[in-house]
GROMACS .gro file of N, CA and C in nm:
model
  270
    1UNK      N    1   8.778   6.769   8.611
    1UNK     CA    2   8.787   6.822   8.470
    1UNK      C    3   8.792   6.985   8.464
    2UNK      N    4   8.866   7.011   8.325
    2UNK     CA    5   8.950   7.179   8.305
    2UNK      C    6   8.807   7.257   8.383
    3UNK      N    7   8.820   7.343   8.405
    3UNK     CA    8   8.694   7.457   8.427
    3UNK      C    9   8.579   7.429   8.532
    4UNK      N   10   8.579   7.299   8.552
    4UNK     CA   11   8.491   7.282   8.647
    4UNK      C   12   8.485   7.328   8.806
    5UNK      N   13   8.393   7.356   8.873
    5UNK     CA   14   8.429   7.434   8.996
    5UNK      C   15   8.413   7.289   9.073
    6UNK      N   16   8.524   7.299   9.198
    6UNK     CA   17   8.565   7.193   9.270
    6UNK      C   18   8.550   7.275   9.408
    7UNK      N   19   8.450   7.240   9.550
    7UNK     CA   20   8.478   7.272   9.671
    7UNK      C   21   8.552   7.343   9.740
    8UNK      N   22   8.658   7.238   9.726
    8UNK     CA   23   8.788   7.316   9.770
    8UNK      C   24   8.854   7.479   9.706
    9UNK      N   25   8.787   7.485   9.603
    9UNK     CA   26   8.781   7.609   9.495
    9UNK      C   27   8.744   7.734   9.566
   10UNK      N   28   8.633   7.739   9.683
   10UNK     CA   29   8.583   7.813   9.726
   10UNK      C   30   8.640   7.854   9.840
   11UNK      N   31   8.587   8.024   9.906
   11UNK     CA   32   8.705   8.044  10.061
   11UNK      C   33   8.565   8.118  10.144
   12UNK      N   34   8.540   7.948  10.220
   12UNK     CA   35   8.410   8.026  10.342
   12UNK      C   36   8.460   8.076  10.441
   13UNK      N   37   8.567   8.073  10.489
   13UNK     CA   38   8.638   8.128  10.657
   13UNK      C   39   8.735   8.250  10.597
   14UNK      N   40   8.706   8.352  10.522
   14UNK     CA   41   8.749   8.453  10.505
   14UNK      C   42   8.705   8.595  10.548
   15UNK      N   43   8.787   8.712  10.594
   15UNK     CA   44   8.744   8.850  10.598
   15UNK      C   45   8.724   8.919  10.470
   16UNK      N   46   8.599   8.994  10.400
   16UNK     CA   47   8.553   9.117  10.328
   16UNK      C   48   8.582   9.194  10.334
   17UNK      N   49   8.659   9.248  10.235
   17UNK     CA   50   8.648   9.421  10.238
   17UNK      C   51   8.551   9.508  10.305
   18UNK      N   52   8.420   9.447  10.254
   18UNK     CA   53   8.326   9.526  10.243
   18UNK      C   54   8.225   9.431  10.408
   19UNK      N   55   8.218   9.507  10.493
   19UNK     CA   56   8.174   9.456  10.635
   19UNK      C   57   7.996   9.437  10.662
   20UNK      N   58   7.954   9.450  10.499
   20UNK     CA   59   7.828   9.416  10.533
   20UNK      C   60   7.802   9.300  10.460
   21UNK      N   61   7.919   9.265  10.427
   21UNK     CA   62   7.905   9.032  10.348
   21UNK      C   63   7.934   8.999  10.467
   22UNK      N   64   8.077   9.028  10.539
   22UNK     CA   65   8.075   8.952  10.676
   22UNK      C   66   7.949   8.936  10.769
   23UNK      N   67   7.892   9.064  10.780
   23UNK     CA   68   7.794   9.103  10.875
   23UNK      C   69   7.662   8.980  10.833
   24UNK      N   70   7.651   8.980  10.674
   24UNK     CA   71   7.568   8.924  10.654
   24UNK      C   72   7.586   8.744  10.644
   25UNK      N   73   7.696   8.699  10.589
   25UNK     CA   74   7.752   8.570  10.584
   25UNK      C   75   7.734   8.497  10.719
   26UNK      N   76   7.765   8.558  10.825
   26UNK     CA   77   7.764   8.573  10.974
   26UNK      C   78   7.601   8.468  11.043
   27UNK      N   79   7.504   8.539  10.961
   27UNK     CA   80   7.398   8.508  10.966
   27UNK      C   81   7.346   8.375  10.939
   28UNK      N   82   7.459   8.306  10.880
   28UNK     CA   83   7.427   8.196  10.788
   28UNK      C   84   7.467   8.069  10.844
   29UNK      N   85   7.396   7.934  10.834
   29UNK     CA   86   7.468   7.846  10.888
   29UNK      C   87   7.567   7.793  10.791
   30UNK      N   88   7.648   7.695  10.806
   30UNK     CA   89   7.743   7.617  10.751
   30UNK      C   90   7.735   7.608  10.603
   31UNK      N   91   7.657   7.548  10.586
   31UNK     CA   92   7.525   7.493  10.495
   31UNK      C   93   7.526   7.559  10.362
   32UNK      N   94   7.441   7.705  10.489
   32UNK     CA   95   7.408   7.814  10.389
   32UNK      C   96   7.507   7.876  10.318
   33UNK      N   97   7.623   7.872  10.383
   33UNK     CA   98   7.758   7.990  10.329
   33UNK      C   99   7.798   7.887  10.259
   34UNK      N  100   7.815   7.770  10.236
   34UNK     CA  101   7.866   7.667  10.141
   34UNK      C  102   7.790   7.721   9.984
   35UNK      N  103   7.634   7.729   9.992
   35UNK     CA  104   7.554   7.771   9.849
   35UNK      C  105   7.573   7.912   9.869
   36UNK      N  106   7.576   7.948   9.926
   36UNK     CA  107   7.572   8.147   9.948
   36UNK      C  108   7.736   8.156   9.819
   37UNK      N  109   7.828   8.057   9.871
   37UNK     CA  110   7.971   8.083   9.792
   37UNK      C  111   7.969   8.003   9.699
   38UNK      N  112   7.911   7.879   9.700
   38UNK     CA  113   7.869   7.839   9.526
   38UNK      C  114   7.857   7.949   9.438
   39UNK      N  115   7.753   7.997   9.482
   39UNK     CA  116   7.655   8.051   9.395
   39UNK      C  117   7.710   8.192   9.375
   40UNK      N  118   7.809   8.252   9.456
   40UNK     CA  119   7.909   8.383   9.415
   40UNK      C  120   8.003   8.325   9.273
   41UNK      N  121   8.012   8.196   9.288
   41UNK     CA  122   8.136   8.156   9.178
   41UNK      C  123   8.057   8.165   9.015
   42UNK      N  124   8.141   8.243   8.931
   42UNK     CA  125   8.072   8.257   8.849
   42UNK      C  126   8.047   8.156   8.699
   43UNK      N  127   8.092   8.070   8.789
   43UNK     CA  128   8.045   7.897   8.692
   43UNK      C  129   7.903   7.858   8.723
   44UNK      N  130   7.829   7.903   8.819
   44UNK     CA  131   7.675   7.885   8.871
   44UNK      C  132   7.647   7.980   8.860
   45UNK      N  133   7.489   7.898   8.779
   45UNK     CA  134   7.416   7.988   8.714
   45UNK      C  135   7.249   7.975   8.799
   46UNK      N  136   7.251   7.898   8.906
   46UNK     CA  137   7.144   7.971   9.011
   46UNK      C  138   7.165   7.871   9.120
   47UNK      N  139   7.071   7.930   9.218
   47UNK     CA  140   7.086   7.880   9.348
   47UNK      C  141   7.060   7.732   9.378
   48UNK      N  142   6.954   7.661   9.265
   48UNK     CA  143   6.969   7.525   9.280
   48UNK      C  144   7.087   7.473   9.246
   49UNK      N  145   7.148   7.501   9.148
   49UNK     CA  146   7.270   7.433   9.099
   49UNK      C  147   7.402   7.490   9.200
   50UNK      N  148   7.374   7.589   9.262
   50UNK     CA  149   7.460   7.616   9.384
   50UNK      C  150   7.459   7.499   9.526
   51UNK      N  151   7.324   7.501   9.549
   51UNK     CA  152   7.327   7.398   9.652
   51UNK      C  153   7.295   7.249   9.599
   52UNK      N  154   7.303   7.219   9.519
   52UNK     CA  155   7.338   7.077   9.450
   52UNK      C  156   7.475   7.083   9.457
   53UNK      N  157   7.555   7.218   9.430
   53UNK     CA  158   7.705   7.177   9.449
   53UNK      C  159   7.746   7.162   9.605
   54UNK      N  160   7.695   7.213   9.661
   54UNK     CA  161   7.734   7.200   9.809
   54UNK      C  162   7.697   7.143   9.892
   55UNK      N  163   7.595   6.985   9.805
   55UNK     CA  164   7.574   6.835   9.824
   55UNK      C  165   7.434   6.865   9.930
   56UNK      N  166   7.365   6.972   9.948
   56UNK     CA  167   7.256   6.961  10.056
   56UNK      C  168   7.150   6.911   9.978
   57UNK      N  169   7.026   6.849  10.077
   57UNK     CA  170   6.950   6.762  10.024
   57UNK      C  171   6.827   6.844   9.950
   58UNK      N  172   6.762   6.842   9.887
   58UNK     CA  173   6.632   6.911   9.800
   58UNK      C  174   6.716   7.029   9.752
   59UNK      N  175   6.818   7.006   9.664
   59UNK     CA  176   6.874   7.144   9.655
   59UNK      C  177   6.772   7.296   9.616
   60UNK      N  178   6.660   7.192   9.512
   60UNK     CA  179   6.604   7.347   9.454
   60UNK      C  180   6.524   7.425   9.620
   61UNK      N  181   6.466   7.356   9.681
   61UNK     CA  182   6.423   7.429   9.822
   61UNK      C  183   6.515   7.498   9.886
   62UNK      N  184   6.631   7.431   9.939
   62UNK     CA  185   6.720   7.464  10.004
   62UNK      C  186   6.814   7.581   9.941
   63UNK      N  187   6.805   7.578   9.816
   63UNK     CA  188   6.892   7.723   9.738
   63UNK      C  189   6.790   7.825   9.764
   64UNK      N  190   6.647   7.784   9.719
   64UNK     CA  191   6.558   7.940   9.781
   64UNK      C  192   6.603   7.968   9.889
   65UNK      N  193   6.539   7.875   9.957
   65UNK     CA  194   6.541   7.966  10.126
   65UNK      C  195   6.692   8.014  10.178
   66UNK      N  196   6.818   7.975  10.110
   66UNK     CA  197   6.910   8.046  10.141
   66UNK      C  198   6.916   8.211  10.041
   67UNK      N  199   6.845   8.189   9.947
   67UNK     CA  200   6.834   8.320   9.843
   67UNK      C  201   6.756   8.420   9.934
   68UNK      N  202   6.630   8.341   9.976
   68UNK     CA  203   6.533   8.438  10.062
   68UNK      C  204   6.597   8.488  10.194
   69UNK      N  205   6.689   8.383  10.257
   69UNK     CA  206   6.762   8.451  10.415
   69UNK      C  207   6.886   8.531  10.368
   70UNK      N  208   6.917   8.562  10.257
   70UNK     CA  209   7.036   8.631  10.230
   70UNK      C  210   6.959   8.757  10.223
   71UNK      N  211   6.875   8.793  10.114
   71UNK     CA  212   6.750   8.886  10.092
   71UNK      C  213   6.747   8.924  10.204
   72UNK      N  214   6.676   8.846  10.311
   72UNK     CA  215   6.613   8.918  10.421
   72UNK      C  216   6.753   8.979  10.521
   73UNK      N  217   6.862   8.882  10.556
   73UNK     CA  218   6.974   8.928  10.632
   73UNK      C  219   7.014   9.091  10.606
   74UNK      N  220   7.032   9.078  10.447
   74UNK     CA  221   7.084   9.226  10.393
   74UNK      C  222   6.997   9.352  10.415
   75UNK      N  223   6.859   9.322  10.412
   75UNK     CA  224   6.758   9.417  10.403
   75UNK      C  225   6.734   9.445  10.567
   76UNK      N  226   6.821   9.336  10.651
   76UNK     CA  227   6.767   9.402  10.758
   76UNK      C  228   6.930   9.434  10.858
   77UNK      N  229   7.050   9.425  10.812
   77UNK     CA  230   7.127   9.478  10.766
   77UNK      C  231   7.134   9.639  10.768
   78UNK      N  232   7.105   9.670  10.629
   78UNK     CA  233   7.084   9.828  10.595
   78UNK      C  234   6.985   9.873  10.695
   79UNK      N  235   6.842   9.810  10.738
   79UNK     CA  236   6.767   9.890  10.823
   79UNK      C  237   6.860   9.937  10.954
   80UNK      N  238   6.917   9.833  11.033
   80UNK     CA  239   6.995   9.868  11.137
   80UNK      C  240   7.056   9.964  11.139
   81UNK      N  241   7.149   9.924  11.043
   81UNK     CA  242   7.277  10.042  10.979
   81UNK      C  243   7.214  10.210  10.980
   82UNK      N  244   7.069  10.180  10.907
   82UNK     CA  245   7.009  10.326  10.877
   82UNK      C  246   6.968  10.357  11.003
   83UNK      N  247   6.920  10.269  11.075
   83UNK     CA  248   6.842  10.291  11.224
   83UNK      C  249   7.026  10.417  11.313
   84UNK      N  250   7.082  10.318  11.343
   84UNK     CA  251   7.166  10.329  11.381
   84UNK      C  252   7.245  10.485  11.376
   85UNK      N  253   7.265  10.499  11.227
   85UNK     CA  254   7.315  10.634  11.158
   85UNK      C  255   7.217  10.758  11.226
   86UNK      N  256   7.078  10.725  11.205
   86UNK     CA  257   6.977  10.794  11.224
   86UNK      C  258   6.982  10.855  11.387
   87UNK      N  259   6.983  10.747  11.450
   87UNK     CA  260   7.001  10.791  11.596
   87UNK      C  261   7.119  10.848  11.626
   88UNK      N  262   7.232  10.840  11.577
   88UNK     CA  263   7.391  10.917  11.581
   88UNK      C  264   7.357  11.059  11.572
   89UNK      N  265   7.296  11.099  11.470
   89UNK     CA  266   7.290  11.221  11.403
   89UNK      C  267   7.212  11.303  11.526
   90UNK      N  268   7.147  11.258  11.585
   90UNK     CA  269   7.036  11.338  11.654
   90UNK      C  270   7.101  11.353  11.773
   0.00000   0.00000   0.00000
């Protein structure tokens, strides 16, 4: 179907220019990465839709879990970088 998203259209194993993205994605399972990459696609409107597209069971709960985990991993990465930067300046 024209304009529809296909799983093979998504890139799962790639290096991103932004090291923060790589660092956070490394903290996800394969299914969680599939959901995250589906959510990042412009044709996906919600985490539930991304999880459904990725083929996981209970897409509403799984999508929400991935959203929260990404937020937590991003916050942790930022905290560790700030802590490392602070320690380096001393």
